[in-house]
PDB file of C-alpha atoms in Angstrom:
ATOM      1  CA  UNK A 368      49.461  41.872   8.406  1.00  0.00           C
ATOM      2  CA  UNK A 369      51.731  38.840   8.619  1.00  0.00           C
ATOM      3  CA  UNK A 370      54.225  38.446   5.792  1.00  0.00           C
ATOM      4  CA  UNK A 371      54.675  35.010   4.228  1.00  0.00           C
ATOM      5  CA  UNK A 372      58.310  34.439   3.319  1.00  0.00           C
ATOM      6  CA  UNK A 373      58.832  31.455   1.040  1.00  0.00           C
ATOM      7  CA  UNK A 374      62.350  30.168   1.684  1.00  0.00           C
ATOM      8  CA  UNK A 375      63.834  28.096  -1.119  1.00  0.00           C
ATOM      9  CA  UNK A 376      67.255  26.480  -1.112  1.00  0.00           C
ATOM     10  CA  UNK A 377      68.567  28.132  -4.274  1.00  0.00           C
ATOM     11  CA  UNK A 378      70.300  26.768  -7.372  1.00  0.00           C
ATOM     12  CA  UNK A 379      72.642  27.839 -10.142  1.00  0.00           C
ATOM     13  CA  UNK A 380      70.201  26.604 -12.793  1.00  0.00           C
ATOM     14  CA  UNK A 381      68.071  29.542 -13.978  1.00  0.00           C
ATOM     15  CA  UNK A 382      65.177  27.193 -14.740  1.00  0.00           C
ATOM     16  CA  UNK A 383      64.993  26.354 -11.042  1.00  0.00           C
ATOM     17  CA  UNK A 384      64.638  29.992 -10.019  1.00  0.00           C
ATOM     18  CA  UNK A 385      62.031  30.568 -12.747  1.00  0.00           C
ATOM     19  CA  UNK A 386      59.864  27.745 -11.411  1.00  0.00           C
ATOM     20  CA  UNK A 387      60.047  29.090  -7.870  1.00  0.00           C
ATOM     21  CA  UNK A 388      59.107  32.583  -9.090  1.00  0.00           C
ATOM     22  CA  UNK A 389      56.116  31.081 -10.912  1.00  0.00           C
ATOM     23  CA  UNK A 390      55.119  29.238  -7.732  1.00  0.00           C
ATOM     24  CA  UNK A 391      55.340  32.472  -5.717  1.00  0.00           C
ATOM     25  CA  UNK A 392      52.993  34.113  -8.223  1.00  0.00           C
ATOM     26  CA  UNK A 393      50.459  31.311  -7.773  1.00  0.00           C
ATOM     27  CA  UNK A 394      50.710  31.659  -3.989  1.00  0.00           C
ATOM     28  CA  UNK A 395      49.973  35.391  -4.247  1.00  0.00           C
ATOM     29  CA  UNK A 396      46.985  34.829  -6.495  1.00  0.00           C
ATOM     30  CA  UNK A 397      45.390  32.427  -4.013  1.00  0.00           C
ATOM     31  CA  UNK A 398      45.174  35.148  -1.349  1.00  0.00           C
ATOM     32  CA  UNK A 399      45.219  38.592  -2.990  1.00  0.00           C
ATOM     33  CA  UNK A 400      46.281  41.376  -0.691  1.00  0.00           C
ATOM     34  CA  UNK A 401      48.600  39.257   1.448  1.00  0.00           C
ATOM     35  CA  UNK A 402      52.292  40.058   1.548  1.00  0.00           C
ATOM     36  CA  UNK A 403      54.300  37.231  -0.019  1.00  0.00           C
ATOM     37  CA  UNK A 404      58.074  37.297  -0.472  1.00  0.00           C
ATOM     38  CA  UNK A 405      60.366  34.743  -2.122  1.00  0.00           C
ATOM     39  CA  UNK A 406      63.892  34.306  -0.755  1.00  0.00           C
ATOM     40  CA  UNK A 407      66.725  31.778  -0.871  1.00  0.00           C
ATOM     41  CA  UNK A 408      69.197  30.191   1.542  1.00  0.00           C
ATOM     42  CA  UNK A 409      72.043  30.301  -0.987  1.00  0.00           C
ATOM     43  CA  UNK A 410      73.038  30.529  -4.670  1.00  0.00           C
ATOM     44  CA  UNK A 411      69.891  32.400  -5.808  1.00  0.00           C
ATOM     45  CA  UNK A 412      68.720  35.921  -4.994  1.00  0.00           C
ATOM     46  CA  UNK A 413      67.358  37.594  -2.975  1.00  0.00           C
ATOM     47  CA  UNK A 414      69.035  36.119   0.107  1.00  0.00           C
ATOM     48  CA  UNK A 415      66.698  35.093   2.907  1.00  0.00           C
ATOM     49  CA  UNK A 416      68.535  37.270   5.458  1.00  0.00           C
ATOM     50  CA  UNK A 417      67.940  40.395   3.358  1.00  0.00           C
ATOM     51  CA  UNK A 418      64.250  39.672   2.857  1.00  0.00           C
ATOM     52  CA  UNK A 419      63.708  38.975   6.546  1.00  0.00           C
ATOM     53  CA  UNK A 420      65.518  42.157   7.557  1.00  0.00           C
ATOM     54  CA  UNK A 421      63.334  44.206   5.210  1.00  0.00           C
ATOM     55  CA  UNK A 422      60.032  42.620   6.282  1.00  0.00           C
ATOM     56  CA  UNK A 423      57.920  44.811   8.557  1.00  0.00           C
ATOM     57  CA  UNK A 424      55.625  43.249  11.158  1.00  0.00           C
ATOM     58  CA  UNK A 425      55.018  39.568  11.911  1.00  0.00           C
ATOM     59  CA  UNK A 426      56.667  37.011   9.633  1.00  0.00           C
ATOM     60  CA  UNK A 427      56.009  33.354   8.896  1.00  0.00           C
ATOM     61  CA  UNK A 428      58.733  31.499   7.002  1.00  0.00           C
ATOM     62  CA  UNK A 429      57.595  28.531   4.933  1.00  0.00           C
ATOM     63  CA  UNK A 430      60.554  26.382   3.832  1.00  0.00           C
ATOM     64  CA  UNK A 431      60.231  25.273   0.213  1.00  0.00           C
ATOM     65  CA  UNK A 432      61.785  21.957   1.186  1.00  0.00           C
ATOM     66  CA  UNK A 433      60.187  18.574   0.579  1.00  0.00           C
ATOM     67  CA  UNK A 434      61.658  17.000   3.707  1.00  0.00           C
ATOM     68  CA  UNK A 435      63.473  17.854   6.903  1.00  0.00           C
ATOM     69  CA  UNK A 436      67.249  17.682   7.037  1.00  0.00           C
ATOM     70  CA  UNK A 437      70.280  19.918   7.419  1.00  0.00           C
ATOM     71  CA  UNK A 438      68.805  22.889   5.569  1.00  0.00           C
ATOM     72  CA  UNK A 439      65.551  22.731   7.535  1.00  0.00           C
ATOM     73  CA  UNK A 440      67.107  22.026  10.928  1.00  0.00           C
ATOM     74  CA  UNK A 441      70.392  23.965  10.789  1.00  0.00           C
ATOM     75  CA  UNK A 442      70.782  26.439   7.907  1.00  0.00           C
ATOM     76  CA  UNK A 443      67.337  27.968   8.049  1.00  0.00           C
ATOM     77  CA  UNK A 444      67.105  28.383  11.843  1.00  0.00           C
ATOM     78  CA  UNK A 445      70.591  29.945  11.916  1.00  0.00           C
ATOM     79  CA  UNK A 446      69.661  32.614   9.382  1.00  0.00           C
ATOM     80  CA  UNK A 447      66.356  33.381  11.116  1.00  0.00           C
ATOM     81  CA  UNK A 448      67.971  33.546  14.564  1.00  0.00           C
ATOM     82  CA  UNK A 449      70.498  36.066  13.315  1.00  0.00           C
ATOM     83  CA  UNK A 450      68.020  38.410  11.618  1.00  0.00           C
ATOM     84  CA  UNK A 451      64.438  37.835  12.777  1.00  0.00           C
ATOM     85  CA  UNK A 452      64.352  35.613  15.880  1.00  0.00           C
ATOM     86  CA  UNK A 453      60.702  36.551  16.313  1.00  0.00           C
ATOM     87  CA  UNK A 454      59.709  34.943  13.010  1.00  0.00           C
ATOM     88  CA  UNK A 455      57.573  31.809  13.079  1.00  0.00           C
ATOM     89  CA  UNK A 456      58.793  28.881  10.999  1.00  0.00           C
ATOM     90  CA  UNK A 457      56.470  26.379   9.342  1.00  0.00           C
ATOM     91  CA  UNK A 458      57.301  22.750   8.727  1.00  0.00           C
ATOM     92  CA  UNK A 459      58.714  21.502   5.407  1.00  0.00           C
ATOM     93  CA  UNK A 460      56.264  20.933   2.571  1.00  0.00           C
ATOM     94  CA  UNK A 461      56.384  17.163   2.629  1.00  0.00           C
ATOM     95  CA  UNK A 462      55.071  14.621   3.106  1.00  0.00           C
ATOM     96  CA  UNK A 463      51.517  15.727   2.288  1.00  0.00           C
ATOM     97  CA  UNK A 464      48.574  14.454   0.190  1.00  0.00           C
ATOM     98  CA  UNK A 465      48.692  17.594  -1.977  1.00  0.00           C
ATOM     99  CA  UNK A 466      52.201  16.638  -3.063  1.00  0.00           C
ATOM    100  CA  UNK A 467      50.883  13.149  -3.767  1.00  0.00           C
ATOM    101  CA  UNK A 468      48.284  14.619  -6.121  1.00  0.00           C
ATOM    102  CA  UNK A 469      50.933  16.554  -8.041  1.00  0.00           C
ATOM    103  CA  UNK A 470      53.165  13.477  -8.296  1.00  0.00           C
ATOM    104  CA  UNK A 471      50.304  11.396  -9.640  1.00  0.00           C
ATOM    105  CA  UNK A 472      49.495  13.996 -12.302  1.00  0.00           C
ATOM    106  CA  UNK A 473      53.117  14.272 -13.367  1.00  0.00           C
ATOM    107  CA  UNK A 474      53.368  10.479 -13.727  1.00  0.00           C
ATOM    108  CA  UNK A 475      50.159  10.391 -15.729  1.00  0.00           C
ATOM    109  CA  UNK A 476      51.467  13.099 -18.057  1.00  0.00           C
ATOM    110  CA  UNK A 477      54.697  11.133 -18.500  1.00  0.00           C
ATOM    111  CA  UNK A 478      52.730   8.085 -19.691  1.00  0.00           C
ATOM    112  CA  UNK A 479      52.493   5.838 -16.623  1.00  0.00           C
ATOM    113  CA  UNK A 480      50.753   2.544 -17.347  1.00  0.00           C
ATOM    114  CA  UNK A 481      48.845   0.306 -14.905  1.00  0.00           C
ATOM    115  CA  UNK A 482      51.532  -2.384 -14.864  1.00  0.00           C
ATOM    116  CA  UNK A 483      54.560  -0.130 -14.406  1.00  0.00           C
ATOM    117  CA  UNK A 484      56.725  -0.341 -11.306  1.00  0.00           C
ATOM    118  CA  UNK A 485      57.242   3.031  -9.610  1.00  0.00           C
ATOM    119  CA  UNK A 486      60.230   4.505  -7.812  1.00  0.00           C
ATOM    120  CA  UNK A 487      60.041   7.853  -6.027  1.00  0.00           C
ATOM    121  CA  UNK A 488      63.296   9.596  -6.871  1.00  0.00           C
ATOM    122  CA  UNK A 489      64.571  12.189  -4.396  1.00  0.00           C
ATOM    123  CA  UNK A 490      67.827  14.073  -3.922  1.00  0.00           C
ATOM    124  CA  UNK A 491      68.726  12.411  -0.611  1.00  0.00           C
ATOM    125  CA  UNK A 492      70.218  13.558   2.686  1.00  0.00           C
ATOM    126  CA  UNK A 493      72.595  12.538   5.442  1.00  0.00           C
ATOM    127  CA  UNK A 494      69.771  13.161   7.922  1.00  0.00           C
ATOM    128  CA  UNK A 495      67.795   9.961   8.662  1.00  0.00           C
ATOM    129  CA  UNK A 496      64.659  11.968   9.448  1.00  0.00           C
ATOM    130  CA  UNK A 497      64.751  13.528   5.989  1.00  0.00           C
ATOM    131  CA  UNK A 498      64.968  10.084   4.401  1.00  0.00           C
ATOM    132  CA  UNK A 499      62.033   8.971   6.531  1.00  0.00           C
ATOM    133  CA  UNK A 500      60.008  11.933   5.209  1.00  0.00           C
ATOM    134  CA  UNK A 501      60.651  10.785   1.649  1.00  0.00           C
ATOM    135  CA  UNK A 502      59.698   7.223   2.506  1.00  0.00           C
ATOM    136  CA  UNK A 503      56.455   8.530   3.996  1.00  0.00           C
ATOM    137  CA  UNK A 504      55.802  10.380   0.728  1.00  0.00           C
ATOM    138  CA  UNK A 505      56.399   7.107  -1.122  1.00  0.00           C
ATOM    139  CA  UNK A 506      53.796   5.379   1.043  1.00  0.00           C
ATOM    140  CA  UNK A 507      51.249   8.093   0.264  1.00  0.00           C
ATOM    141  CA  UNK A 508      51.933   7.706  -3.454  1.00  0.00           C
ATOM    142  CA  UNK A 509      51.671   3.925  -3.155  1.00  0.00           C
ATOM    143  CA  UNK A 510      48.168   4.245  -1.743  1.00  0.00           C
ATOM    144  CA  UNK A 511      47.194   6.728  -4.441  1.00  0.00           C
ATOM    145  CA  UNK A 512      48.471   4.520  -7.269  1.00  0.00           C
ATOM    146  CA  UNK A 513      47.413   1.194  -5.699  1.00  0.00           C
ATOM    147  CA  UNK A 514      50.851  -0.324  -6.254  1.00  0.00           C
ATOM    148  CA  UNK A 515      54.156  -0.508  -4.382  1.00  0.00           C
ATOM    149  CA  UNK A 516      56.363   2.588  -4.545  1.00  0.00           C
ATOM    150  CA  UNK A 517      59.998   2.526  -3.450  1.00  0.00           C
ATOM    151  CA  UNK A 518      61.771   5.657  -2.250  1.00  0.00           C
ATOM    152  CA  UNK A 519      65.264   6.000  -3.753  1.00  0.00           C
ATOM    153  CA  UNK A 520      67.925   8.652  -3.615  1.00  0.00           C
ATOM    154  CA  UNK A 521      70.191  10.264  -6.187  1.00  0.00           C
ATOM    155  CA  UNK A 522      72.725  11.245  -3.515  1.00  0.00           C
ATOM    156  CA  UNK A 523      72.878  10.480   0.203  1.00  0.00           C
ATOM    157  CA  UNK A 524      70.597   7.678   1.294  1.00  0.00           C
ATOM    158  CA  UNK A 525      69.695   4.082   0.560  1.00  0.00           C
ATOM    159  CA  UNK A 526      68.617   2.563  -1.622  1.00  0.00           C
ATOM    160  CA  UNK A 527      70.387   4.523  -4.307  1.00  0.00           C
ATOM    161  CA  UNK A 528      68.409   5.234  -7.442  1.00  0.00           C
ATOM    162  CA  UNK A 529      70.500   2.725  -9.415  1.00  0.00           C
ATOM    163  CA  UNK A 530      69.962  -0.024  -6.834  1.00  0.00           C
ATOM    164  CA  UNK A 531      66.214   0.597  -6.690  1.00  0.00           C
ATOM    165  CA  UNK A 532      65.892   0.427 -10.460  1.00  0.00           C
ATOM    166  CA  UNK A 533      67.906  -2.801 -10.618  1.00  0.00           C
ATOM    167  CA  UNK A 534      65.822  -4.357  -7.869  1.00  0.00           C
ATOM    168  CA  UNK A 535      62.595  -3.330  -9.556  1.00  0.00           C
ATOM    169  CA  UNK A 536      63.647  -5.025 -12.788  1.00  0.00           C
ATOM    170  CA  UNK A 537      64.879  -8.248 -11.180  1.00  0.00           C
ATOM    171  CA  UNK A 538      62.260  -8.870  -8.486  1.00  0.00           C
ATOM    172  CA  UNK A 539      59.073  -7.811 -10.268  1.00  0.00           C
ATOM    173  CA  UNK A 540      57.337  -8.749 -13.467  1.00  0.00           C
ATOM    174  CA  UNK A 541      56.541  -5.125 -14.346  1.00  0.00           C
ATOM    175  CA  UNK A 542      57.317  -4.405 -18.013  1.00  0.00           C
ATOM    176  CA  UNK A 543      58.663  -0.918 -17.238  1.00  0.00           C
ATOM    177  CA  UNK A 544      60.033   1.086 -14.334  1.00  0.00           C
ATOM    178  CA  UNK A 545      58.897   4.680 -13.856  1.00  0.00           C
ATOM    179  CA  UNK A 546      60.595   7.279 -11.681  1.00  0.00           C
ATOM    180  CA  UNK A 547      58.424   9.922 -10.038  1.00  0.00           C
ATOM    181  CA  UNK A 548      60.591  13.028  -9.645  1.00  0.00           C
ATOM    182  CA  UNK A 549      60.295  14.175  -6.039  1.00  0.00           C
ATOM    183  CA  UNK A 550      61.998  17.476  -6.778  1.00  0.00           C
ATOM    184  CA  UNK A 551      60.651  20.994  -7.019  1.00  0.00           C
ATOM    185  CA  UNK A 552      62.268  22.044 -10.264  1.00  0.00           C
ATOM    186  CA  UNK A 553      64.702  21.085 -13.030  1.00  0.00           C
ATOM    187  CA  UNK A 554      68.358  21.110 -12.115  1.00  0.00           C
ATOM    188  CA  UNK A 555      71.281  18.898 -11.180  1.00  0.00           C
ATOM    189  CA  UNK A 556      69.351  16.210  -9.332  1.00  0.00           C
ATOM    190  CA  UNK A 557      66.545  15.952 -11.859  1.00  0.00           C
ATOM    191  CA  UNK A 558      69.215  15.525 -14.493  1.00  0.00           C
ATOM    192  CA  UNK A 559      70.489  12.527 -12.589  1.00  0.00           C
ATOM    193  CA  UNK A 560      66.996  11.042 -12.536  1.00  0.00           C
ATOM    194  CA  UNK A 561      66.564  11.678 -16.269  1.00  0.00           C
ATOM    195  CA  UNK A 562      69.934  10.052 -17.032  1.00  0.00           C
ATOM    196  CA  UNK A 563      69.040   6.884 -15.102  1.00  0.00           C
ATOM    197  CA  UNK A 564      68.014   3.581 -16.674  1.00  0.00           C
ATOM    198  CA  UNK A 565      64.331   4.205 -15.933  1.00  0.00           C
ATOM    199  CA  UNK A 566      61.870   3.707 -18.773  1.00  0.00           C
ATOM    200  CA  UNK A 567      60.220   7.027 -17.973  1.00  0.00           C
ATOM    201  CA  UNK A 568      60.851   9.879 -15.572  1.00  0.00           C
ATOM    202  CA  UNK A 569      58.139  12.346 -14.651  1.00  0.00           C
ATOM    203  CA  UNK A 570      58.665  16.087 -14.629  1.00  0.00           C
ATOM    204  CA  UNK A 571      59.506  17.758 -11.312  1.00  0.00           C
ATOM    205  CA  UNK A 572      56.662  18.970  -9.140  1.00  0.00           C
ATOM    206  CA  UNK A 573      57.059  22.457 -10.605  1.00  0.00           C
ATOM    207  CA  UNK A 574      54.748  25.433 -10.216  1.00  0.00           C
ATOM    208  CA  UNK A 575      51.353  23.923  -9.430  1.00  0.00           C
ATOM    209  CA  UNK A 576      48.211  25.264  -7.765  1.00  0.00           C
ATOM    210  CA  UNK A 577      48.158  22.337  -5.325  1.00  0.00           C
ATOM    211  CA  UNK A 578      51.709  23.185  -4.310  1.00  0.00           C
ATOM    212  CA  UNK A 579      50.710  26.806  -3.831  1.00  0.00           C
ATOM    213  CA  UNK A 580      47.779  25.698  -1.679  1.00  0.00           C
ATOM    214  CA  UNK A 581      50.194  23.599   0.382  1.00  0.00           C
ATOM    215  CA  UNK A 582      52.354  26.666   1.054  1.00  0.00           C
ATOM    216  CA  UNK A 583      49.313  28.402   2.560  1.00  0.00           C
ATOM    217  CA  UNK A 584      48.469  25.253   4.539  1.00  0.00           C
ATOM    218  CA  UNK A 585      51.897  25.328   6.181  1.00  0.00           C
ATOM    219  CA  UNK A 586      51.498  29.077   6.790  1.00  0.00           C
ATOM    220  CA  UNK A 587      48.144  28.535   8.495  1.00  0.00           C
ATOM    221  CA  UNK A 588      49.536  25.718  10.625  1.00  0.00           C
ATOM    222  CA  UNK A 589      52.351  27.954  11.856  1.00  0.00           C
ATOM    223  CA  UNK A 590      49.873  30.724  12.633  1.00  0.00           C
ATOM    224  CA  UNK A 591      47.588  28.350  14.523  1.00  0.00           C
ATOM    225  CA  UNK A 592      50.509  26.917  16.492  1.00  0.00           C
ATOM    226  CA  UNK A 593      51.557  30.393  17.506  1.00  0.00           C
ATOM    227  CA  UNK A 594      48.053  31.320  18.634  1.00  0.00           C
ATOM    228  CA  UNK A 595      47.792  28.101  20.610  1.00  0.00           C
ATOM    229  CA  UNK A 596      51.062  28.854  22.397  1.00  0.00           C
ATOM    230  CA  UNK A 597      49.912  32.373  23.243  1.00  0.00           C
ATOM    231  CA  UNK A 598      46.641  31.046  24.613  1.00  0.00           C
ATOM    232  CA  UNK A 599      48.239  28.334  26.699  1.00  0.00           C
ATOM    233  CA  UNK A 600      50.974  30.493  28.241  1.00  0.00           C
ATOM    234  CA  UNK A 601      48.704  32.920  30.143  1.00  0.00           C
ATOM    235  CA  UNK A 602      46.508  30.055  31.292  1.00  0.00           C
ATOM    236  CA  UNK A 603      49.542  28.133  32.552  1.00  0.00           C
ATOM    237  CA  UNK A 604      50.897  31.237  34.315  1.00  0.00           C
ATOM    238  CA  UNK A 605      47.501  31.838  35.968  1.00  0.00           C
ATOM    239  CA  UNK A 606      47.283  28.236  37.148  1.00  0.00           C
ATOM    240  CA  UNK A 607      50.835  28.253  38.517  1.00  0.00           C
ATOM    241  CA  UNK A 608      50.206  31.578  40.203  1.00  0.00           C
ATOM    242  CA  UNK A 609      47.094  30.358  42.003  1.00  0.00           C
ATOM    243  CA  UNK A 610      48.856  27.219  43.217  1.00  0.00           C
ATOM    244  CA  UNK A 611      51.868  29.095  44.565  1.00  0.00           C
ATOM    245  CA  UNK A 612      49.969  32.021  46.131  1.00  0.00           C
ATOM    246  CA  UNK A 613      49.738  32.136  49.962  1.00  0.00           C
ATOM    247  CA  UNK A 614      46.457  30.800  51.347  1.00  0.00           C
ATOM    248  CA  UNK A 615      44.673  32.702  54.101  1.00  0.00           C
ATOM    249  CA  UNK A 616      43.463  30.107  56.636  1.00  0.00           C
ATOM    250  CA  UNK A 617      42.474  32.481  59.449  1.00  0.00           C
TER     251      UNK A 617
END
C-alpha cells in the first residue's frame, strides 16, 4: 500500500499545527484503511525526513503548499532526495477549483456583500512562478464571485496588500474592501491580513473537507503520472530496440 505523506511547511503558532492535524484527520476519514502521515519541513514536528525514513513501501508526498516557490522547488526535493529518492511528489495544492470553493465559503461567512471589492491576500514569494499561481487562484475566485479579484501579498511580491487595498478604495466605487485569506491556517501572515485596513478579512482556508479531497486529488495525480511513466518506458525501449536491431536481408 502506498503511504500518503502530507508535507506542511511548519510554524511556531500552535493553532497552525492544530489546523493541519485536523486536516490530516479529514484526509484519513475520506479513505479509511489508507496510510496517511503528516510531517513538516521545519519548525513543527514530526520532521519530514523522519517520517519518510520510517515509511515502508511506496510513498507519495503531497506538499501542503498553496503555490510553487522555494519550499516546493528546493527545500522539499532536497529532503526527499536525501532520505527517500524513490518517493513520488505531487504538485502544490493550488490553484484549484476546490480551493476556490473554500475561499468563497469563508468570504460568505465573513459577511461578503454583492458590492464589495475583493482582494486575495497571500503570503508572497520571491519566486515569480509562485506569484503567478496566486494570481491564477485570484482569477478562479473572480469567476466564482462574478467580480474582479486582485491578488496581493503580505510579504514578497507586488502589489503589496497595502497598495492593493489603497487602489481598490481609490479606483472603484465599492463601499467596502474584503480580503480573502489565501492561507492554510492562523499565524503570522494571517495576522498581517487581519491588521490591514480591509473592511473584512475572511478566515484562513483551515481544515475543510474540500481541502481534504484536494489532497487526495493531488495524490491520485502523482500515482497516475507514475503509472504513465512506467507504461511509456517499456514501450519506448521496445521501439528503440526494434529500430536499432540488425536486419537480416539475406
